[in-house]
CSV table of C-alpha atoms and ligand atoms in Angstrom, one decimal:
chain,number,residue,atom,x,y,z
A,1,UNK,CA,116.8,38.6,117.0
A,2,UNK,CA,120.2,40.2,115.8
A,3,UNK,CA,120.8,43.6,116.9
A,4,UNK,CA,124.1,43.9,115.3
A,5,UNK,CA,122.6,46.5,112.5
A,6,UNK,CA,121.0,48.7,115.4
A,7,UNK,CA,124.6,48.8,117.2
A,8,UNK,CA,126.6,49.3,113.9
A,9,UNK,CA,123.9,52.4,113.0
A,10,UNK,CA,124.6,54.0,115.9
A,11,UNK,CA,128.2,53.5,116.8
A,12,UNK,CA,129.1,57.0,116.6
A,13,UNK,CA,127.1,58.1,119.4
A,14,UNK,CA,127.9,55.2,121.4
A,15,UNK,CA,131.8,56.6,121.1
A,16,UNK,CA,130.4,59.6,122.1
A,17,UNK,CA,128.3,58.5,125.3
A,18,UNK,CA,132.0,56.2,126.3
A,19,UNK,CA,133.4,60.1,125.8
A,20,UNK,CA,131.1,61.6,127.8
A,21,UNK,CA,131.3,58.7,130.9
A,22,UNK,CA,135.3,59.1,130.6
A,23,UNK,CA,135.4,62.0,130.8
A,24,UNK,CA,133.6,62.6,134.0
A,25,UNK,CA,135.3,59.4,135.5
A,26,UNK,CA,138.9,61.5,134.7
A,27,UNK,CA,137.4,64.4,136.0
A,28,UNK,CA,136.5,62.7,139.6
A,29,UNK,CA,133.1,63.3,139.0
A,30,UNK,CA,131.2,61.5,141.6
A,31,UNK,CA,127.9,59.6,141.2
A,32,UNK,CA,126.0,59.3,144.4
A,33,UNK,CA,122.5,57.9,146.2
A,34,UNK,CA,120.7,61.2,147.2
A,35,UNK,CA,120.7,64.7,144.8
A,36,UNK,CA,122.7,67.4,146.5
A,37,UNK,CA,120.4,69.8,146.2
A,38,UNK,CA,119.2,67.5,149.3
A,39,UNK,CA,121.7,70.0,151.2
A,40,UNK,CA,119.2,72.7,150.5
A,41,UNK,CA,115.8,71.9,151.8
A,42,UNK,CA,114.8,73.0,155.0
A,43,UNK,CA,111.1,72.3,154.9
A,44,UNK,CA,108.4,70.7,153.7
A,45,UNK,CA,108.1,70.7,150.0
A,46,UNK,CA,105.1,71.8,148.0
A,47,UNK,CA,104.4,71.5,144.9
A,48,UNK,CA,104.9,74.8,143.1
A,49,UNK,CA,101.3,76.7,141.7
A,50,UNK,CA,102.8,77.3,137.8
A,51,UNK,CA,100.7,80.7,138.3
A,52,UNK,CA,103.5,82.5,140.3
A,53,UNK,CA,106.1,81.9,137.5
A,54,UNK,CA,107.5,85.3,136.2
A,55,UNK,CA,106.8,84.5,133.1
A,56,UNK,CA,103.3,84.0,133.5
A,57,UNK,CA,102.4,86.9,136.9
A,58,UNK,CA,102.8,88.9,133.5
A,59,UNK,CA,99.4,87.7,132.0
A,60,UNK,CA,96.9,89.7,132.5
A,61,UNK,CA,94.3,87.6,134.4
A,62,UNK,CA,96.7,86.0,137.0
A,63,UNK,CA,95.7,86.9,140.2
A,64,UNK,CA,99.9,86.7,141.8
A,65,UNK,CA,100.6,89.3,139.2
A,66,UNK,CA,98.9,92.4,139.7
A,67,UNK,CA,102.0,94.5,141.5
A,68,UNK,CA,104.7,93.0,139.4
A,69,UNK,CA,102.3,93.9,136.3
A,70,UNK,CA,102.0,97.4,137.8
A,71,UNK,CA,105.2,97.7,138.5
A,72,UNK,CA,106.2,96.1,134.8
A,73,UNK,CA,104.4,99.0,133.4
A,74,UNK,CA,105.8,101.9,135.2
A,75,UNK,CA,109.4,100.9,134.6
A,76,UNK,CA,109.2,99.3,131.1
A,77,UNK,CA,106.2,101.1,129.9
A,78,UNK,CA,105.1,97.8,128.6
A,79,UNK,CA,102.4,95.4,129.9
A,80,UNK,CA,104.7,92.4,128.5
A,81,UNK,CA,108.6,91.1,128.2
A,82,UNK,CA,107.3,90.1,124.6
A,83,UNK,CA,106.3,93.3,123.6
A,84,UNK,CA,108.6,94.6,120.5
A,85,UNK,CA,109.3,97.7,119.2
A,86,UNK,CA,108.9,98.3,115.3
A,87,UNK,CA,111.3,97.4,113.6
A,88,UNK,CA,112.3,100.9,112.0
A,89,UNK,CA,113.2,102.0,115.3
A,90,UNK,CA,116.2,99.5,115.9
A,91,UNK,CA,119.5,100.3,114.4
A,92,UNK,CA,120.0,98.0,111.5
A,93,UNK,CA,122.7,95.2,113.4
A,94,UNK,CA,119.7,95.0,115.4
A,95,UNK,CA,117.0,95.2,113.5
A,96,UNK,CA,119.2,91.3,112.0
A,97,UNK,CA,120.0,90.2,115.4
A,98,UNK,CA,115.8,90.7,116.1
A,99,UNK,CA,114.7,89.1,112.7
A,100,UNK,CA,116.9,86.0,112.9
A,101,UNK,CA,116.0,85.8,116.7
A,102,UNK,CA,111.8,86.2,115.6
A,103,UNK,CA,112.4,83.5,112.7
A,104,UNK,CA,114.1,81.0,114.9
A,105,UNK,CA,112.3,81.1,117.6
A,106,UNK,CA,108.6,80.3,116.3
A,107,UNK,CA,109.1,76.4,117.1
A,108,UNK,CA,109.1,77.7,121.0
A,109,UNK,CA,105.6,78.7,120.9
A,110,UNK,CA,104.0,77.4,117.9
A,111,UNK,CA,105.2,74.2,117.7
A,112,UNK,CA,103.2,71.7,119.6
A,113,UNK,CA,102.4,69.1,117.3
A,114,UNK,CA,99.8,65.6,118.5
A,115,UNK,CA,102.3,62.7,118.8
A,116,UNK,CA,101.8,59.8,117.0
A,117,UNK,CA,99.5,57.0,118.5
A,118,UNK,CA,101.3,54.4,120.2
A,119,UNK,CA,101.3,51.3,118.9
A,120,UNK,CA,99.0,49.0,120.2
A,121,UNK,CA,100.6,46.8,122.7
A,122,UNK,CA,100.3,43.5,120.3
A,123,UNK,CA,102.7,45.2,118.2
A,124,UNK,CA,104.9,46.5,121.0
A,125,UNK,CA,109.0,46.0,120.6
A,126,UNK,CA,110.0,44.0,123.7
A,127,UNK,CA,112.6,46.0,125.1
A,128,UNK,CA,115.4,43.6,126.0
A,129,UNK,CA,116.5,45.6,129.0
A,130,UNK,CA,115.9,48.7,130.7
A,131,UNK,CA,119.7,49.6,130.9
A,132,UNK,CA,119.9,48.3,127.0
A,133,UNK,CA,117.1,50.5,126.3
A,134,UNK,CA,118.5,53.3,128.4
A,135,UNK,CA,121.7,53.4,126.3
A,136,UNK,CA,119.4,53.5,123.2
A,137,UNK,CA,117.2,56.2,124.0
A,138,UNK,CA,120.4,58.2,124.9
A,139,UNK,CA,122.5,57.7,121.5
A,140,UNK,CA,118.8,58.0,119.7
A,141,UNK,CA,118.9,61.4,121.8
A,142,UNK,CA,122.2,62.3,120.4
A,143,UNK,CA,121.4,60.9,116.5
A,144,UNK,CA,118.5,63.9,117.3
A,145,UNK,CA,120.7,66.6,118.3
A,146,UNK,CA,120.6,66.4,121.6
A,147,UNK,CA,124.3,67.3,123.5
A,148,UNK,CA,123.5,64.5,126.5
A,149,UNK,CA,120.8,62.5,127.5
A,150,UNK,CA,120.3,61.3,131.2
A,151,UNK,CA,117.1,59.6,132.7
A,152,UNK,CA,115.3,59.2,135.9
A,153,UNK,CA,112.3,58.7,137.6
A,154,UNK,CA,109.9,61.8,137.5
A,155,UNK,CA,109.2,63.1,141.1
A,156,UNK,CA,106.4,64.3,141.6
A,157,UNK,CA,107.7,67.2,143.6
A,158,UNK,CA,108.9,68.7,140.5
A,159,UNK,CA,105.8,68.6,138.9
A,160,UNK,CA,103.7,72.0,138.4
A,161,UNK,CA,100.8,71.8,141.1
A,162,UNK,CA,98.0,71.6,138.7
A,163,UNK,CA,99.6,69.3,136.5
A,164,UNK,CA,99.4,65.2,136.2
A,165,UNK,CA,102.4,63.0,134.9
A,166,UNK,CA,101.7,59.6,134.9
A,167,UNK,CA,104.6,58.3,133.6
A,168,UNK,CA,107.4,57.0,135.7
A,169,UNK,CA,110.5,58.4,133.5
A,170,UNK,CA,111.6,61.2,132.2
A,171,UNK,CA,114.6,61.8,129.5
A,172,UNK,CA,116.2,64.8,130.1
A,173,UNK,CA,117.7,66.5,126.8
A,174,UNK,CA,120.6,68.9,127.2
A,175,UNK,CA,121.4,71.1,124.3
A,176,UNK,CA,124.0,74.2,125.2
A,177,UNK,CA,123.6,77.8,123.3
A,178,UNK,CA,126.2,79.1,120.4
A,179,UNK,CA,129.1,80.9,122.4
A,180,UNK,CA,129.9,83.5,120.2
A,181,UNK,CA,125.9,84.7,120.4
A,182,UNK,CA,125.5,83.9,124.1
A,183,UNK,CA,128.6,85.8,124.8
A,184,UNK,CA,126.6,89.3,123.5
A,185,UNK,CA,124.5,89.1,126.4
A,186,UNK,CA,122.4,91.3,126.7
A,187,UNK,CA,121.7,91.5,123.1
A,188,UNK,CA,119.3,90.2,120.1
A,189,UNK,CA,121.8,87.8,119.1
A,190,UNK,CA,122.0,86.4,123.0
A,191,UNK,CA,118.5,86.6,123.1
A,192,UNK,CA,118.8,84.4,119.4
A,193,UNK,CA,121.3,81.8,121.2
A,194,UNK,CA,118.3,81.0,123.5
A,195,UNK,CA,115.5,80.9,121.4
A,196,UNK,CA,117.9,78.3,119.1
A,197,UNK,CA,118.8,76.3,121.9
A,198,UNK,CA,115.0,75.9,123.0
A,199,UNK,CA,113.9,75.6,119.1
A,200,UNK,CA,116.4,72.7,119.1
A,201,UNK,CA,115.1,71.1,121.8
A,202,UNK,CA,111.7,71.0,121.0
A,203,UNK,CA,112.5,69.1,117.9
A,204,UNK,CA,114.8,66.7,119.5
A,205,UNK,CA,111.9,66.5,122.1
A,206,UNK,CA,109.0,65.9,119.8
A,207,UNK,CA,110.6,63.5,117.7
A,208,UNK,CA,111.9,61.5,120.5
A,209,UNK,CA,108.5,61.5,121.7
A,210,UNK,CA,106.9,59.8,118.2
A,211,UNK,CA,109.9,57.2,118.5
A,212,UNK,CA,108.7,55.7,121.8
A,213,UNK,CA,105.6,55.8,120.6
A,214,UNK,CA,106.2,54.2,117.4
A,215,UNK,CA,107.5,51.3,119.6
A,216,UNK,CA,104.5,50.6,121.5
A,217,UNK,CA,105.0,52.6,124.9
A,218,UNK,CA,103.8,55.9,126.2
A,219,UNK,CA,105.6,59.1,125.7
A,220,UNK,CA,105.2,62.7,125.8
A,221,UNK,CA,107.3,65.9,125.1
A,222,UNK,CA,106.9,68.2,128.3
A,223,UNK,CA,106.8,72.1,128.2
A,224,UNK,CA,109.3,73.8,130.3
A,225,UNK,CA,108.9,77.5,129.0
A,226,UNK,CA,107.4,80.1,131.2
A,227,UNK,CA,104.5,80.5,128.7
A,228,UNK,CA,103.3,76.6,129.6
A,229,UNK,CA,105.2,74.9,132.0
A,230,UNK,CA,104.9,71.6,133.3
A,231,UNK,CA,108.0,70.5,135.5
A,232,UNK,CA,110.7,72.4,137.3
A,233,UNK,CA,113.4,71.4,135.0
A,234,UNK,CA,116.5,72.3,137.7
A,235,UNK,CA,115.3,69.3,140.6
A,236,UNK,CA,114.6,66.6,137.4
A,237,UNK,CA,118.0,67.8,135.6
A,238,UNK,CA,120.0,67.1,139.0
A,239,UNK,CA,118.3,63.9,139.8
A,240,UNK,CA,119.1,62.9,136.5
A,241,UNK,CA,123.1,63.6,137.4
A,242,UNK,CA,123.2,66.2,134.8
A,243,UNK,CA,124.6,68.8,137.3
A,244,UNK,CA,124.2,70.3,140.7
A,245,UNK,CA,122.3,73.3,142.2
A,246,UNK,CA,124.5,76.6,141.2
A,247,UNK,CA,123.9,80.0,142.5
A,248,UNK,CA,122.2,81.9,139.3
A,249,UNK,CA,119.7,79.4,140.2
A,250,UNK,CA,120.2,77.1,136.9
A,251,UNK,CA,122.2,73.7,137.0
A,252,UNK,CA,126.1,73.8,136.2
A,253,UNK,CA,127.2,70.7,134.7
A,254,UNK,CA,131.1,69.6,134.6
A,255,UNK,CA,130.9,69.9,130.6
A,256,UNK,CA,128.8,72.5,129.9
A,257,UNK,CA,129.0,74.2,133.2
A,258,UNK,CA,125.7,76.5,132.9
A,259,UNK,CA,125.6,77.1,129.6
A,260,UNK,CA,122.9,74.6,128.5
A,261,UNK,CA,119.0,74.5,128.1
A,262,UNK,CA,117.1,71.6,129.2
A,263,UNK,CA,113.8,69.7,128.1
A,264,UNK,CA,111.9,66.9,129.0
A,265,UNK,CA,110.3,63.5,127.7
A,266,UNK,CA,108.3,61.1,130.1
A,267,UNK,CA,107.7,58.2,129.3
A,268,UNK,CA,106.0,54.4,130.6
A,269,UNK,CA,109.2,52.9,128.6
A,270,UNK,CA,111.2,50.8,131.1
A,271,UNK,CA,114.2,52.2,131.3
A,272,UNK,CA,118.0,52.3,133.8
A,273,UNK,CA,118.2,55.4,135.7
A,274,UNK,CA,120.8,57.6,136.4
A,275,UNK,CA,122.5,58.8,139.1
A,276,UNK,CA,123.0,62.2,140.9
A,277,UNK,CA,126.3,63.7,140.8
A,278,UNK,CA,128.5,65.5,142.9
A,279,UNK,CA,131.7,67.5,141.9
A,280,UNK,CA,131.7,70.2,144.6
A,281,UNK,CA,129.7,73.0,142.9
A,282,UNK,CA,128.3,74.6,146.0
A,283,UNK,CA,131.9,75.1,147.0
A,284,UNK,CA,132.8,76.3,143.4
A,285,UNK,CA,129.6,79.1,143.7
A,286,UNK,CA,131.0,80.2,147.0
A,287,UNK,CA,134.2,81.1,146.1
A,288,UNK,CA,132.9,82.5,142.8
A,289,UNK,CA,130.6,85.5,142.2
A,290,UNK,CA,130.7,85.9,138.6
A,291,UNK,CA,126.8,85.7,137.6
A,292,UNK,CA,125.9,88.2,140.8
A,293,UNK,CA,128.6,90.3,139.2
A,294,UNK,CA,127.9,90.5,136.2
A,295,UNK,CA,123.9,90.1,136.3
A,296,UNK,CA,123.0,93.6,135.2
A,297,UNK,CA,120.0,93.9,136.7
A,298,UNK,CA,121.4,92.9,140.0
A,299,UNK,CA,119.4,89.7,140.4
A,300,UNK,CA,121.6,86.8,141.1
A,301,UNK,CA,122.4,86.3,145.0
A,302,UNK,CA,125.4,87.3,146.8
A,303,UNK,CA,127.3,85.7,149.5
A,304,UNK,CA,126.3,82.1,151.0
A,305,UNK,CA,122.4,80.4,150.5
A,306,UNK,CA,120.1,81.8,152.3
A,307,UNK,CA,116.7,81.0,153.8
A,308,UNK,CA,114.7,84.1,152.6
A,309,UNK,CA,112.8,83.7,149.2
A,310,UNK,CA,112.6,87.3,147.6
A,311,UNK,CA,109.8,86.9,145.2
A,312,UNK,CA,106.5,85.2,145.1
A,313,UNK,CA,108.5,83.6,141.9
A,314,UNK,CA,110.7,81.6,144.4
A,315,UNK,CA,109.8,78.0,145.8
A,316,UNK,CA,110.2,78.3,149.4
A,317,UNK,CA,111.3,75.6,152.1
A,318,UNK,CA,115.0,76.1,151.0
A,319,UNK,CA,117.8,77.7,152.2
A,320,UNK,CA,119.6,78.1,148.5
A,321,UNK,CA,120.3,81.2,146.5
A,322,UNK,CA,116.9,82.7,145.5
A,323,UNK,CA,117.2,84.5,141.9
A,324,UNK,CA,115.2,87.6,141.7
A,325,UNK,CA,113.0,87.0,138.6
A,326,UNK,CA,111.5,89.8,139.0
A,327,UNK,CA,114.6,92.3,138.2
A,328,UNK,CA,115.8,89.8,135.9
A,329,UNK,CA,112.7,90.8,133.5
A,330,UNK,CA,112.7,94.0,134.4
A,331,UNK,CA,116.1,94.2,133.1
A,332,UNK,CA,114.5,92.5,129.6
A,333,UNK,CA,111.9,94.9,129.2
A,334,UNK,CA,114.1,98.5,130.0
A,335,UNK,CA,115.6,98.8,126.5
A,336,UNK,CA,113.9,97.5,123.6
A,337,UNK,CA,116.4,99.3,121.6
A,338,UNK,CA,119.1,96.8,122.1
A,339,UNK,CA,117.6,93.7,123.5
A,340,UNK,CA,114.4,92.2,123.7
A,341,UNK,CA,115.8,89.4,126.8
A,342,UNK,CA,119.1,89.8,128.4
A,343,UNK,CA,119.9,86.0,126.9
A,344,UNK,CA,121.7,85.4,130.5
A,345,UNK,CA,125.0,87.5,131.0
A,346,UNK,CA,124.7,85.3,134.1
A,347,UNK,CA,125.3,81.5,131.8
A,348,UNK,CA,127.8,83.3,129.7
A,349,UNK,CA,130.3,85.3,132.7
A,350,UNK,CA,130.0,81.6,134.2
A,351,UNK,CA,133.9,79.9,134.3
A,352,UNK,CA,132.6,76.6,133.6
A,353,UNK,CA,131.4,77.6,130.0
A,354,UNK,CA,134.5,76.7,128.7
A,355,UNK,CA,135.0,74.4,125.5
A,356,UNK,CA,136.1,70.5,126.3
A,357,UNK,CA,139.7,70.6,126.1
A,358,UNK,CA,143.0,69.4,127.3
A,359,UNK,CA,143.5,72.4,128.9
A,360,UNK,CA,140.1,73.8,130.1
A,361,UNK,CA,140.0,70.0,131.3
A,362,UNK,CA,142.5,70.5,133.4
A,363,UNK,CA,141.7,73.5,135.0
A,364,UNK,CA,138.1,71.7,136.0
A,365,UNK,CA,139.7,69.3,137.3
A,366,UNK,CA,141.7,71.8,139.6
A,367,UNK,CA,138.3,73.5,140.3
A,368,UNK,CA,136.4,70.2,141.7
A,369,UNK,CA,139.4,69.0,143.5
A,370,UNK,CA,141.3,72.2,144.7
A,371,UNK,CA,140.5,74.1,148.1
A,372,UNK,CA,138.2,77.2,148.7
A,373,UNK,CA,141.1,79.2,148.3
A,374,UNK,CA,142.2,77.3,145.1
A,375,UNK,CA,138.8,77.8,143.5
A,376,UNK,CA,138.4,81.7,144.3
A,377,UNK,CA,142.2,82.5,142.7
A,378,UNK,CA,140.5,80.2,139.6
A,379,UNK,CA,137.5,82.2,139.6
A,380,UNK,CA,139.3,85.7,140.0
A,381,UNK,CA,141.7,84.7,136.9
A,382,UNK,CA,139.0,84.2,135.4
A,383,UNK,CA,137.5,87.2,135.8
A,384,UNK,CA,140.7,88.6,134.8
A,385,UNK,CA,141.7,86.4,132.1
A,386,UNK,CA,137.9,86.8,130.1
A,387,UNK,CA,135.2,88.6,131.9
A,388,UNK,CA,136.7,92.3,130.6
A,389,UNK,CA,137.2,91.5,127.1
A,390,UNK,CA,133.9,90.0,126.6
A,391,UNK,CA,131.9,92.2,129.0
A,392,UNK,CA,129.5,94.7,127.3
A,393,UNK,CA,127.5,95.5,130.6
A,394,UNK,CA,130.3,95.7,133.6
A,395,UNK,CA,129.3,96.2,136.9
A,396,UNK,CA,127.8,99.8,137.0
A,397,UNK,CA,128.1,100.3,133.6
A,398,UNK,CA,124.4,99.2,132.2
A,399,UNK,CA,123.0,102.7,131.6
A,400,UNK,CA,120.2,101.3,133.3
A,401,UNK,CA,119.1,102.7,136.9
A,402,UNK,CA,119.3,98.8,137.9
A,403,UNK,CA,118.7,100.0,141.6
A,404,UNK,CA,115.6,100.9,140.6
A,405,UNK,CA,114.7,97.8,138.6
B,1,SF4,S1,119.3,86.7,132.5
B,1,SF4,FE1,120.5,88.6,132.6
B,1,SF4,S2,119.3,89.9,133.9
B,1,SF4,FE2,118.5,87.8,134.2
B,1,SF4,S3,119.6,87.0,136.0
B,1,SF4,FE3,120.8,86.4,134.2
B,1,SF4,S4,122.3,88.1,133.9
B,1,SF4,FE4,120.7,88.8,135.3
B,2,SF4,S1,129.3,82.2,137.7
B,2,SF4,FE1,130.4,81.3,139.4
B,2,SF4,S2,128.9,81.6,141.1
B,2,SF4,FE2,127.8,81.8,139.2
B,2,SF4,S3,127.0,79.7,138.7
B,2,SF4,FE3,128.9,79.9,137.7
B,2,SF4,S4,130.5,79.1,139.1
B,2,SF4,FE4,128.6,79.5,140.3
């Protein structure tokens, strides 16, 4: 067997993966044994019943839903976040943001094609490693579209209560939203950046998914949206060292910081796992406030972690920073006029959202390594330095009664 052709085909993404590992090396990124979302739990762990989602208390028949539902309807005077208004009624920049948005988002939700069968195991490609096949499944990922690809085992914590995963991997795909449409939020065209990143990823999921098949192992694309979830994406991510634990709830990564969407392929491949990281994020969060700042539906946390989930949304036995979901699509459903989801304000006010540069570099390097005091005069020029020009919703400045969200 000569694999020369395979490692010539895919040499760019190989630069790219020795990119990626450098750069987190320079950065004093650290791998370690346990998550550090470890930090966190407080009590036993159960694993969460998909029903009290916010997405899905919305439907109609769940039986966690009925206040929020209630309460949906008398603020919103909709029964649903999904609920447009005609078109006619939008101003016409819009009206372009909504149609683009409607068009690009379709793979979401429609888009759940039967994978190939895998081939039978007589005609099954003997891997010649797990950590050779790790390192192809990642610059495969990154041929796909993917932005990173990290792997580890799937915990079974992390799987939706009603749901089964047999397979022992999972193959986290990272793909991170278009800035200049994120930055809108709340908008169509932040509400677009989502549904794009998401669309993305459920090609780069799907076909990664025939490609293990096609070599004679298991492998399945896993819904994460709140329409038909299967795993809690923010535990798996972190095991897989894509990031830590961050207080708008969603993993910040050294590179993307939280500006990033995440999907999931299990598999029975054999594969090399990844390791957690650690670079200091909690300590980052606590000196920073931008997300609760800027959320404005009021809905990200305050202050330190605390041990009091909010919501029937939020997975108890922690003592983290509970979102309240809730508000958050409250917020979404308020104004139809000029947004159909807020598109997270919270991802796109975050400091870490910063291109990869010489000099942003250098500044994240100050913000893993620097002190408490170090990190809040980063996170206050950077409230300074950004927040005002980009902000379209400032503190207090929604139009919306967000107290009475
Ligand atoms: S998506 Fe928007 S409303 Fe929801 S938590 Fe983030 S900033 Fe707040
Ligand atoms: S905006 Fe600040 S507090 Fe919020 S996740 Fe980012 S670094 Fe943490």
């Amino acid at each position: 067997m000569n694999w020369d052709i395979v490692e010539e085909a895919l040499r760019p993404y190989e630069i790219k993966l020795q990119a990626q590992e450098r750069l987190r090396r320079r950065l004093g990124v650290k791998e370690v044994d346990q998550p550090t979302y470890e930090r966190y739990i407080i009590g036993p762990i159960e694993r969460f019943d998909r029903r009290k989602n916010a997405f899905l208390t919305l439907k109609p028949d769940n039986p966690f839903g009925e206040k929020f539902r209630e309460r949906f309807k008398a603020r919103t005077g909709q029964v649903d976040w999904t609920t447009p208004l005609p078109y006619n009624e939008l101003e016409p920049e819009d009206r372009l943001g909504r149609v683009l948005a409607t068009a690009v988002r379709r793979p979401c939700f429609e888009y759940h094609p039967e994978p190939f069968s895998a081939t039978p195991p007589e005609g099954r490609l003997e891997a010649r490693d797990p950590a050779w096949m790790s390192r192809l499944i990642k610059k495969v990922g990154l041929f796909l579209g993917a932005e990173m690809v990290r792997i580890t085992k799937v915990d079974p914590r992390w799987v939706y209560k009603d749901i089964e995963i047999s397979h022992p991997y999972a193959i986290i795909i990272v793909v991170s939203h278009v800035r200049s449409m994120l930055d809108t939020a709340p908008s169509y065209y932040s509400w677009l950046s989502s549904a794009e990143a998401y669309a993305r990823l459920k090609f780069i999921t799907t076909q990664l998914t025939d490609f293990i098949r096609g070599l004679g192992y298991d492998a399945m694309y896993r819904e994460t949206l709140g329409h038909d979830p299967e795993m809690l994406m923010v535990p798996i991510a972190i095991d897989a060292g894509v990031g830590e634990f961050s207080r708008n709830g969603r993993v910040l990564s050294p590179e993307f910081g939280t500006n990033m969407r995440l999907k999931a392929v299990t598999t029975d491949l054999p594969l090399q796992i990844d390791k957690p990281i650690s670079f200091n994020t909690h300590e980052y969060c606590m000196a920073c406030e931008n997300c609760a700042i800027y959320c404005p539906a009021r809905a990200n946390p305050f202050g330190p972690p605390t041990d009091q989930p909010i919501t029937i949304n939020n997975n108890p036995g922690y003592r983290k920073w509970y979102v309240n979901a809730e508000r958050c699509l409250l917020f979404w459903g308020v104004n139809r006029k000029k947004w159909m989801s807020c598109g997270g304000r919270c991802i796109a006010v975050c400091p870490w959202n910063k291109e990869i540069g010489f000099f942003h570099n250098i500044i994240r390097w100050i913000a893993i390594h620097g002190s408490g005091s170090i990190k809040k005069i980063l996170a206050w020029t950077d409230r300074k330095v950004y927040q005002r020009r980009k902000s379209i919703v400032k503190k207090g400045e929604s139009g919306i009664d967000v107290e009475g969200l």
